[in-house]
PDB file of C-alpha atoms and ligand atoms in Angstrom:
ATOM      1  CA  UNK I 123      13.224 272.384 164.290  1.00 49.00           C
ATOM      2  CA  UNK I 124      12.308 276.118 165.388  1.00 52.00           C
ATOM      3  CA  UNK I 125      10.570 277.798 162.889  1.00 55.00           C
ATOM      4  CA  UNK I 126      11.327 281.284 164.693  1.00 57.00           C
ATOM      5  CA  UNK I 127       8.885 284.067 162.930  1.00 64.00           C
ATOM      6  CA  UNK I 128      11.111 287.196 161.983  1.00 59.00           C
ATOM      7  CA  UNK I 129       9.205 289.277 164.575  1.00 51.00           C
ATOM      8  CA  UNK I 130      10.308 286.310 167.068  1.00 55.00           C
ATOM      9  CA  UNK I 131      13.358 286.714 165.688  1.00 54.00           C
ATOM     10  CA  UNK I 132      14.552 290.427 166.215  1.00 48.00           C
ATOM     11  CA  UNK I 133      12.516 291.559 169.189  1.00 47.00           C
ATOM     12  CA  UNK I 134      14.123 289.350 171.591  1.00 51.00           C
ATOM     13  CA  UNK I 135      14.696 291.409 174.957  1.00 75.00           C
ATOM     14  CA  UNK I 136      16.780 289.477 177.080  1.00 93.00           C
ATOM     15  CA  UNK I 137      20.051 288.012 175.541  1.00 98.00           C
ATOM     16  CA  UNK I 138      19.868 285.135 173.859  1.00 98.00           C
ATOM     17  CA  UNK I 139      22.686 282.489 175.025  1.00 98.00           C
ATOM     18  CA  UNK I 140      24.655 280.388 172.518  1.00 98.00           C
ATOM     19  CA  UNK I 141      27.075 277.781 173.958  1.00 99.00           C
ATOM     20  CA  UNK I 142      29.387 276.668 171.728  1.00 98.00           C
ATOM     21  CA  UNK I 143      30.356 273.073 170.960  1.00 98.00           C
ATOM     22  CA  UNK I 144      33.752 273.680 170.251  1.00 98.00           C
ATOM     23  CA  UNK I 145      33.671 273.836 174.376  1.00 98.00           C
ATOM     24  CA  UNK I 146      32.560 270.891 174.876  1.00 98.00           C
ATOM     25  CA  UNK I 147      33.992 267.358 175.152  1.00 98.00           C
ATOM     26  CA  UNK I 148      34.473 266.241 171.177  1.00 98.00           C
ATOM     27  CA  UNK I 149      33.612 262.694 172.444  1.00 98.00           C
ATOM     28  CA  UNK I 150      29.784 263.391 173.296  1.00 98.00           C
ATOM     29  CA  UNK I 151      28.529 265.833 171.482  1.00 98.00           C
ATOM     30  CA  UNK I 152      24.965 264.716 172.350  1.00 98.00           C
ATOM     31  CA  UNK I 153      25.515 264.913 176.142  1.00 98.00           C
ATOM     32  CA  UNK I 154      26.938 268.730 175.338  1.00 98.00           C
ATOM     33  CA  UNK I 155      23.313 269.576 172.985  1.00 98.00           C
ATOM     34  CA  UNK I 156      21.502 268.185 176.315  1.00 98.00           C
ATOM     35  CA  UNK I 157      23.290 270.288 178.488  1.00 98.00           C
ATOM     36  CA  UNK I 158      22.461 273.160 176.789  1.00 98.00           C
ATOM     37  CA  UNK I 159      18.933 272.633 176.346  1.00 98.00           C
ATOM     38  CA  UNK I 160      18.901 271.296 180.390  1.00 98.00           C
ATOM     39  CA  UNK I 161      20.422 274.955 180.806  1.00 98.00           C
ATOM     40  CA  UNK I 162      17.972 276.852 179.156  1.00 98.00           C
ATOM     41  CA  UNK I 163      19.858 278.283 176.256  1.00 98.00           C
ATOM     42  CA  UNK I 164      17.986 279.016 173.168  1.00 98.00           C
ATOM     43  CA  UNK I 165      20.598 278.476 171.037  1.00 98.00           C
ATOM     44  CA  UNK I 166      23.605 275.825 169.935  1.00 98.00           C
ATOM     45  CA  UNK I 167      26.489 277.359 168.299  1.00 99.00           C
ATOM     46  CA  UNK I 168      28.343 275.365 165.945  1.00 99.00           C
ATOM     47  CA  UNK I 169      31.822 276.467 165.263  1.00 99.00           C
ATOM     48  CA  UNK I 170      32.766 274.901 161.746  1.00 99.00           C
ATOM     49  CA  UNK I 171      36.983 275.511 160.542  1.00 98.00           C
ATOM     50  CA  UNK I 172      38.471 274.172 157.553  1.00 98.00           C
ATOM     51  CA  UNK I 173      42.209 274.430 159.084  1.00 98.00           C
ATOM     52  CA  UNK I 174      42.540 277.289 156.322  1.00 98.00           C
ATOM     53  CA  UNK I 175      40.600 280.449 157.579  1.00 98.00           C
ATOM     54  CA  UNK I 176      41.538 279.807 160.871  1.00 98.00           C
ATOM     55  CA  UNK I 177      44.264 277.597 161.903  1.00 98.00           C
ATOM     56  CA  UNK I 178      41.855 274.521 163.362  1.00 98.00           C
ATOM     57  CA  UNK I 179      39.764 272.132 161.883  1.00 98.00           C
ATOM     58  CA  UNK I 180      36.324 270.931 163.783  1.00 98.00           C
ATOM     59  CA  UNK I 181      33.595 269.012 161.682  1.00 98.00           C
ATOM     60  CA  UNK I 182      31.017 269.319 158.617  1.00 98.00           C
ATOM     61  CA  UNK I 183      27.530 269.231 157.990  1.00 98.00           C
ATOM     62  CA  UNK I 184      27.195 265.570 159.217  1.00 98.00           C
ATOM     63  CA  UNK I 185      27.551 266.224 163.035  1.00 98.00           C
ATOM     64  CA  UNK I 186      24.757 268.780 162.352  1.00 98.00           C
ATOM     65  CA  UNK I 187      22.579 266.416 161.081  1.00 98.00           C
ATOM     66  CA  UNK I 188      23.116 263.592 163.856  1.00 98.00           C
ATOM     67  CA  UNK I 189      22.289 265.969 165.872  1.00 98.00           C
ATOM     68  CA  UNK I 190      19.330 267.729 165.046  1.00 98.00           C
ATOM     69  CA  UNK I 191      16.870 264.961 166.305  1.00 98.00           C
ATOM     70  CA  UNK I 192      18.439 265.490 169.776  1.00 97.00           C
ATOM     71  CA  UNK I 193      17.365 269.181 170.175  1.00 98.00           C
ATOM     72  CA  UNK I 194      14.712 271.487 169.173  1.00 98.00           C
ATOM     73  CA  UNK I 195      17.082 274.378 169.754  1.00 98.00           C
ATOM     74  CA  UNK I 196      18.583 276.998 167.364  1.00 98.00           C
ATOM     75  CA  UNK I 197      21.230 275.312 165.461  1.00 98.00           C
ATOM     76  CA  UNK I 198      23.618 278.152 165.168  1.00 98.00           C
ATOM     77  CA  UNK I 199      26.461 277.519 162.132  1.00 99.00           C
ATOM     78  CA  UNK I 200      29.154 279.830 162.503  1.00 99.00           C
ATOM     79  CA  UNK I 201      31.346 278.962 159.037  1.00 99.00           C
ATOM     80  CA  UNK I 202      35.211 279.616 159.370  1.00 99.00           C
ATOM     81  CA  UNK I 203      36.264 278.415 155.938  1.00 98.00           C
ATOM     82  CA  UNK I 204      37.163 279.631 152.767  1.00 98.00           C
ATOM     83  CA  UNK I 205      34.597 279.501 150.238  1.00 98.00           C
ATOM     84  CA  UNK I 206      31.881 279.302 152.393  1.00 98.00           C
ATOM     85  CA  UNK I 207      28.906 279.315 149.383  1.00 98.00           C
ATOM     86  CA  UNK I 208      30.808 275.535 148.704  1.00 98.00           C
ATOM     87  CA  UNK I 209      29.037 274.628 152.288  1.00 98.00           C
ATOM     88  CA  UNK I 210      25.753 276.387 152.604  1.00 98.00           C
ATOM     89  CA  UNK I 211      23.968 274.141 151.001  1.00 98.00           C
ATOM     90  CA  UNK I 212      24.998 271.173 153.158  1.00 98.00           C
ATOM     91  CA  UNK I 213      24.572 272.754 156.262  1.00 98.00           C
ATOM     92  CA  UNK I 214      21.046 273.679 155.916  1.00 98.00           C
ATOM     93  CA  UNK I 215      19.961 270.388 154.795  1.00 98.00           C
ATOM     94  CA  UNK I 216      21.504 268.917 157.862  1.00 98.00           C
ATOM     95  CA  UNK I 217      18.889 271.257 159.778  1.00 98.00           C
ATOM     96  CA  UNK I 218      20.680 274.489 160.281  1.00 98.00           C
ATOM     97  CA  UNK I 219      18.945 277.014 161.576  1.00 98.00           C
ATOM     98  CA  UNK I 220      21.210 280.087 160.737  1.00 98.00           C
ATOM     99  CA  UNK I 221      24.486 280.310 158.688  1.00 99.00           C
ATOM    100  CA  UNK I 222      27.000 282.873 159.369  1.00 99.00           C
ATOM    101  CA  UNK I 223      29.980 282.992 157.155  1.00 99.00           C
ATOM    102  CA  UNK I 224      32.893 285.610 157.166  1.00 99.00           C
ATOM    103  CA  UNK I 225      33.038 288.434 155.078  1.00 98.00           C
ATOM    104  CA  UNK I 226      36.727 288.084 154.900  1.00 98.00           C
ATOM    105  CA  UNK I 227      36.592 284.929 153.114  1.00 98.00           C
ATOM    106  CA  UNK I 228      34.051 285.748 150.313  1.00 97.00           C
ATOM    107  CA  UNK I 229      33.812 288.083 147.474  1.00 94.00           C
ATOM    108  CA  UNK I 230      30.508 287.698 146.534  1.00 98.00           C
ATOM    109  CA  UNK I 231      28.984 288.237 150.158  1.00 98.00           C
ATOM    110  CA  UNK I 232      25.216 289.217 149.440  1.00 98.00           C
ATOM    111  CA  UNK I 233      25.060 286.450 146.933  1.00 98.00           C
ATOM    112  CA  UNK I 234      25.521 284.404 149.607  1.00 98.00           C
ATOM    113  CA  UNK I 235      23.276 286.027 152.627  1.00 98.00           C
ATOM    114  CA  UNK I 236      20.265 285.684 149.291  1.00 98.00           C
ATOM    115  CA  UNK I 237      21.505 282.124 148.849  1.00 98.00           C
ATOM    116  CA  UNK I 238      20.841 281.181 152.512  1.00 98.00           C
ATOM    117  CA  UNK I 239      17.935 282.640 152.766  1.00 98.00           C
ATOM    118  CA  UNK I 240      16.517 280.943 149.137  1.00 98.00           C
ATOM    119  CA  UNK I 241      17.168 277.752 151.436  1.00 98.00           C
ATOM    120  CA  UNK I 242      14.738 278.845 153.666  1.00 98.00           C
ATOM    121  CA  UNK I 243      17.572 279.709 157.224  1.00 98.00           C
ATOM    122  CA  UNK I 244      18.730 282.757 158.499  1.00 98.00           C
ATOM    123  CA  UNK I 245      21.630 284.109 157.077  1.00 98.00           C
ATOM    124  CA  UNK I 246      24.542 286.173 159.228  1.00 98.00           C
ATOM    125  CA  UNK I 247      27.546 288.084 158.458  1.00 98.00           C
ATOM    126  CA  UNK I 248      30.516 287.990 160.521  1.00 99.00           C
ATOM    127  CA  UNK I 249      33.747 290.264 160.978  1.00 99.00           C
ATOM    128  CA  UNK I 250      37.343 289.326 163.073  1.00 98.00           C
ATOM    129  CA  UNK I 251      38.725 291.909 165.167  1.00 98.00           C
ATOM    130  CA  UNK I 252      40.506 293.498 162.266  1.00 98.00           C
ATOM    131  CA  UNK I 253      37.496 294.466 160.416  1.00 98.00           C
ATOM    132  CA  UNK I 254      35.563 297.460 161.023  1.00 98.00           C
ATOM    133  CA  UNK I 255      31.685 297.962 161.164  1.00 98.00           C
ATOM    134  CA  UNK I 256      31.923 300.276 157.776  1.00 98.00           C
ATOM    135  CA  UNK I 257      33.535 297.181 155.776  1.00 98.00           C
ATOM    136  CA  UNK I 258      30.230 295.286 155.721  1.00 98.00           C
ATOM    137  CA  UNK I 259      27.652 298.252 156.191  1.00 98.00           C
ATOM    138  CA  UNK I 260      26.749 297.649 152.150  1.00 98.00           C
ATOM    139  CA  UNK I 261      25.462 294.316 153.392  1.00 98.00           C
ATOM    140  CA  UNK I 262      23.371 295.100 156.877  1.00 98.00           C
ATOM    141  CA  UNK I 263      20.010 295.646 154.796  1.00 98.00           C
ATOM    142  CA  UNK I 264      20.704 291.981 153.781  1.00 98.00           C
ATOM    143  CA  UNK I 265      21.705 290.280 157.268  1.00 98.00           C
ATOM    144  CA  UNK I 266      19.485 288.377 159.886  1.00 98.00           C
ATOM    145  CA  UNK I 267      22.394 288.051 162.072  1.00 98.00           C
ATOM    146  CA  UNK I 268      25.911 290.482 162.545  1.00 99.00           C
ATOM    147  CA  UNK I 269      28.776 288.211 164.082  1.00 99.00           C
ATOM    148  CA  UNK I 270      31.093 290.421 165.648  1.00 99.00           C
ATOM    149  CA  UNK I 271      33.878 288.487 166.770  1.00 98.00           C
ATOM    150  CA  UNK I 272      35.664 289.691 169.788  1.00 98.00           C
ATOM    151  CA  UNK I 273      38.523 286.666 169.471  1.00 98.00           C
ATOM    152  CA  UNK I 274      40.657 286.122 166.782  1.00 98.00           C
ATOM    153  CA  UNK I 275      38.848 283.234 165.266  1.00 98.00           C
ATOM    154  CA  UNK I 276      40.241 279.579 165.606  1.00 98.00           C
ATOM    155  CA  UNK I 277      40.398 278.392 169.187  1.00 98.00           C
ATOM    156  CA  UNK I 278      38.208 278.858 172.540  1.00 98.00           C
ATOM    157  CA  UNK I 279      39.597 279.928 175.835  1.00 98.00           C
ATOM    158  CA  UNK I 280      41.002 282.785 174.746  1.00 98.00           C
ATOM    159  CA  UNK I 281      40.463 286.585 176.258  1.00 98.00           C
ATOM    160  CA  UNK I 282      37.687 288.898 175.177  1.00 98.00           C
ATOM    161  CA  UNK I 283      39.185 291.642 172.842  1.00 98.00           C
ATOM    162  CA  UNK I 284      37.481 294.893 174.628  1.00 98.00           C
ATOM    163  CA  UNK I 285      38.364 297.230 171.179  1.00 98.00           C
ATOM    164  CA  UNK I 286      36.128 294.869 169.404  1.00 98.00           C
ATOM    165  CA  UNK I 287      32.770 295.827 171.053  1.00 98.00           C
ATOM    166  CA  UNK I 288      32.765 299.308 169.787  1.00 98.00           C
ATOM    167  CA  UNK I 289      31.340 298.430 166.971  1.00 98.00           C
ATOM    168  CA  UNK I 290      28.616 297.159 168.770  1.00 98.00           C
ATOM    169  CA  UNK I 291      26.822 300.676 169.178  1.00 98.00           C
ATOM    170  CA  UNK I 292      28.330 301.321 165.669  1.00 98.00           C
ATOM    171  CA  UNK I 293      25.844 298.350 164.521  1.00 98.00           C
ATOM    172  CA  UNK I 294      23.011 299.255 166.460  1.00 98.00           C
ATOM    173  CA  UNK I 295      22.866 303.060 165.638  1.00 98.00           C
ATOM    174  CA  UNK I 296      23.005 301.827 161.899  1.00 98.00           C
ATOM    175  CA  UNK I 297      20.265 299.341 162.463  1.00 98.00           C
ATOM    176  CA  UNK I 298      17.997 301.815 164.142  1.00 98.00           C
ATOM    177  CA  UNK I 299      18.551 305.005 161.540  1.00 98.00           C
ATOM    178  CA  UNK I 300      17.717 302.621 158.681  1.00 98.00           C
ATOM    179  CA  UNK I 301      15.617 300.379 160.034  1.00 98.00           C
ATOM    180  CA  UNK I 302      17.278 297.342 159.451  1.00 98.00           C
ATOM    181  CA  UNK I 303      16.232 293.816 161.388  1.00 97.00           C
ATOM    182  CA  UNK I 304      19.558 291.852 161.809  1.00 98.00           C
ATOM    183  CA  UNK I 305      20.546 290.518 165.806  1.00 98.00           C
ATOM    184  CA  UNK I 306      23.766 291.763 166.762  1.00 98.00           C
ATOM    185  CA  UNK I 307      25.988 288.216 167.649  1.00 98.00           C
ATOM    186  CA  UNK I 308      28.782 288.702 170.519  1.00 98.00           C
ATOM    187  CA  UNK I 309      31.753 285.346 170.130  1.00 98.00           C
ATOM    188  CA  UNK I 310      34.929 285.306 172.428  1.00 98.00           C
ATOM    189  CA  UNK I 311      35.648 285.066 175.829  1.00 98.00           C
ATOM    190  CA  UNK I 312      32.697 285.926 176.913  1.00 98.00           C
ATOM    191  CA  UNK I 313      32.105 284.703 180.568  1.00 98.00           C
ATOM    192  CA  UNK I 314      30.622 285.376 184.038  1.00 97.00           C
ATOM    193  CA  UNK I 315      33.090 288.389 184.159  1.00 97.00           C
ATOM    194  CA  UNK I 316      33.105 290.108 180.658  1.00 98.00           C
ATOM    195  CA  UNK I 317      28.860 288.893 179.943  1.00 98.00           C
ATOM    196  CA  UNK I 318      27.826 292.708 181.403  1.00 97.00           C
ATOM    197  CA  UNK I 319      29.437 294.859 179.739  1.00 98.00           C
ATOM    198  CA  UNK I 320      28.971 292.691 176.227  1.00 98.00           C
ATOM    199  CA  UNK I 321      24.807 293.164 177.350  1.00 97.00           C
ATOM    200  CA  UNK I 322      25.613 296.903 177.928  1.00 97.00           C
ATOM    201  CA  UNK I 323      27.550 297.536 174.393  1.00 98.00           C
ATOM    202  CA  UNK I 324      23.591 296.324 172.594  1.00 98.00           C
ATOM    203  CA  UNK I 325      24.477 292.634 172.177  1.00 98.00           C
ATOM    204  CA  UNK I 326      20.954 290.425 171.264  1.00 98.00           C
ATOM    205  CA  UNK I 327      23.238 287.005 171.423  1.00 98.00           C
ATOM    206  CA  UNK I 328      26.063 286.058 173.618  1.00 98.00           C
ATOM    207  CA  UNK I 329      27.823 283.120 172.703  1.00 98.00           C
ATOM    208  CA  UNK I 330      30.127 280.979 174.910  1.00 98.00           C
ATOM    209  CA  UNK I 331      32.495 278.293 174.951  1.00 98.00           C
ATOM    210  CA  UNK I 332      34.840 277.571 177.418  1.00 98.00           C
ATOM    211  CA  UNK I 333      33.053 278.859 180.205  1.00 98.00           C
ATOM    212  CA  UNK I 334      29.461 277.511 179.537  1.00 98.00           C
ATOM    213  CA  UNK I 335      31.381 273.906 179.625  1.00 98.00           C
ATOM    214  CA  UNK I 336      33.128 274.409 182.572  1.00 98.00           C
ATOM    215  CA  UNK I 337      30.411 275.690 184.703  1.00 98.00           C
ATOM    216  CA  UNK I 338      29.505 273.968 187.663  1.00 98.00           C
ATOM    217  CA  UNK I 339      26.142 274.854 187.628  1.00 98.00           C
ATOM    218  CA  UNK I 340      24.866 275.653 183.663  1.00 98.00           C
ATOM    219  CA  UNK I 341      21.563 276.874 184.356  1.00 98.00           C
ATOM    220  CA  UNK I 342      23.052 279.299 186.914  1.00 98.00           C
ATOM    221  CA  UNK I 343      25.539 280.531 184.440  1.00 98.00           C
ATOM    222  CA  UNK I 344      22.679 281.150 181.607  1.00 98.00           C
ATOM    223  CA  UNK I 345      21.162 283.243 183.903  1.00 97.00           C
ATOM    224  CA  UNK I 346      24.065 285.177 184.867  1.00 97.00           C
ATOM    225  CA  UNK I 347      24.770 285.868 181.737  1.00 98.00           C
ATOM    226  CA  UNK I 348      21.561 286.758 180.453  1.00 97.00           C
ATOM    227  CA  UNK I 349      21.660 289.668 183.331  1.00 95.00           C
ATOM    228  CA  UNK I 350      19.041 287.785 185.462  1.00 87.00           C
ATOM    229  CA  UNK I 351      20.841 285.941 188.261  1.00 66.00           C
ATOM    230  CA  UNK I 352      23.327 287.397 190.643  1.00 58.00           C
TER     231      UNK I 352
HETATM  232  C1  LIG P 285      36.163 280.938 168.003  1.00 94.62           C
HETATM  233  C2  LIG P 285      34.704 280.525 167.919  1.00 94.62           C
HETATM  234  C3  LIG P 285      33.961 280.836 169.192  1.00 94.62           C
HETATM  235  C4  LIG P 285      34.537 280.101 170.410  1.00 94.62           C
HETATM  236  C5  LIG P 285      34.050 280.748 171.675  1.00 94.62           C
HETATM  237  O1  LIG P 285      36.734 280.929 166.718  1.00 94.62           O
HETATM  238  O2  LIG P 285      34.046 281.159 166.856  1.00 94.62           O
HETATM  239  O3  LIG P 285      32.574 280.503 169.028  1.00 94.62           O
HETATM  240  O4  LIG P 285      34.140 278.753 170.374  1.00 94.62           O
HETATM  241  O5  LIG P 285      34.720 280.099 172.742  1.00 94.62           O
HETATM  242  P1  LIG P 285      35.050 280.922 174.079  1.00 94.62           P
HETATM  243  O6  LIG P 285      33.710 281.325 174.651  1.00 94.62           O
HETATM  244  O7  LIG P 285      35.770 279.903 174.946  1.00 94.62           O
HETATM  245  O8  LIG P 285      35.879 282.095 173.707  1.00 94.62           O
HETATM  246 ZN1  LIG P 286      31.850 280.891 166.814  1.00 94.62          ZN
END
């Protein structure tokens, strides 16, 4: 498991890369987790819907833990269900790494961030395309990661949102005037074609989907969309 320090953490330069199971073939996850560590992506994100925040259902806290003695990699939970404090707990004893839950399903939201971090992960906030920035600026002292979705939640494949990444600079002129630590999260049609200007807008963490697990070449593609390759 990655014990990432909090320095670690928040001063990555280059982006981090996320690939997203919900991609890959629902058969194998294994062979997807070693195809993103064989690409050189630091992180695995793991799309978890209850069918009633978003209109899809994926899996719980047991693929996490069948497959957290197949990677060493940032295991990534990205929580699209109602109630999200009735999961936490699971999640990060199945070796989570960070849990991000949605603002718009939860009342008690920094009760929540404190209750991930009391179980020892990092803890992220994350907003749909209808929320703005200002809705969850009471919480950004609290946050190790800010999920800015730039899809409406619920399905891969689908086209990048360009509206959403205004709040981007929105999040990182907040973070810099008052200090705060959190890594600014990028998920939704992100790809070899919308990765720049994602990078450009301040993103720390790109995630992808559809187009990490139908690249050709994977490695190639991490590096494109880190900024590095042609
Ligand atoms: C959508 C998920 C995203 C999705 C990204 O609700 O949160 O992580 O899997 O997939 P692409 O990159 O195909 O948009
Ligand atoms: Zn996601």
């Amino acid at each position: 498991m990655v014990n990432l320090s909090d320095k670690e953490f928040s001063t990555m330069k280059k982006p981090i890369i996320a690939p997203s199971v919900l991609g890959a073939d629902f058969s194998n996850f294994a062979a997807a987790v070693a195809d993103i560590d064989a690409a050189g992506a630091e992180w695995v994100h793991l799309d978890v819907m209850d069918g009633q925040f978003v209109p899809n259902l994926t899996f719980g806290p047991k693929l996490v833990a069948d497959l957290r003695s197949q990677s060493a990699a940032v295991f990534d939970v990205h929580l699209m269900v109602e109630r999200p404090e009735n999961l936490i707990e699971g999640f990060a004893k199945a070796g989570a790494d960070a849990i991000t839950f949605h603002v718009e399903a939860a009342v008690h939201s920094h009760r929540i961030l404190r209750a991930i971090q009391t179980l020892g992960k990092k803890a992220g906030i994350s907003i749909v395309p209808s929320t703005p920035v200002s809705y969850i600026e009471a919480l950004l002292p609290f946050a190790d990661i800010v999920l800015v979705m730039t899809v409406d939640p619920g399905f891969g494949g689908q086209e990048l949102i360009p509206e959403c990444l205004e709040k981007i600079p929105i999040l990182a002129a907040l973070r810099e005037k008052r200090g705060f630590h959190f890594l600014i999260s990028v998920d939704g049609g992100i790809n070899e074609s919308t990765a720049a200007m994602v990078r450009d807008a301040g993103a720390d963490v790109l995630i992808t989907g559809s187009c990490f697990f139908n690249a050709p070449d994977k490695a190639r593609l991490v590096g494109h969309l880190k900024g590095c390759a042609d």
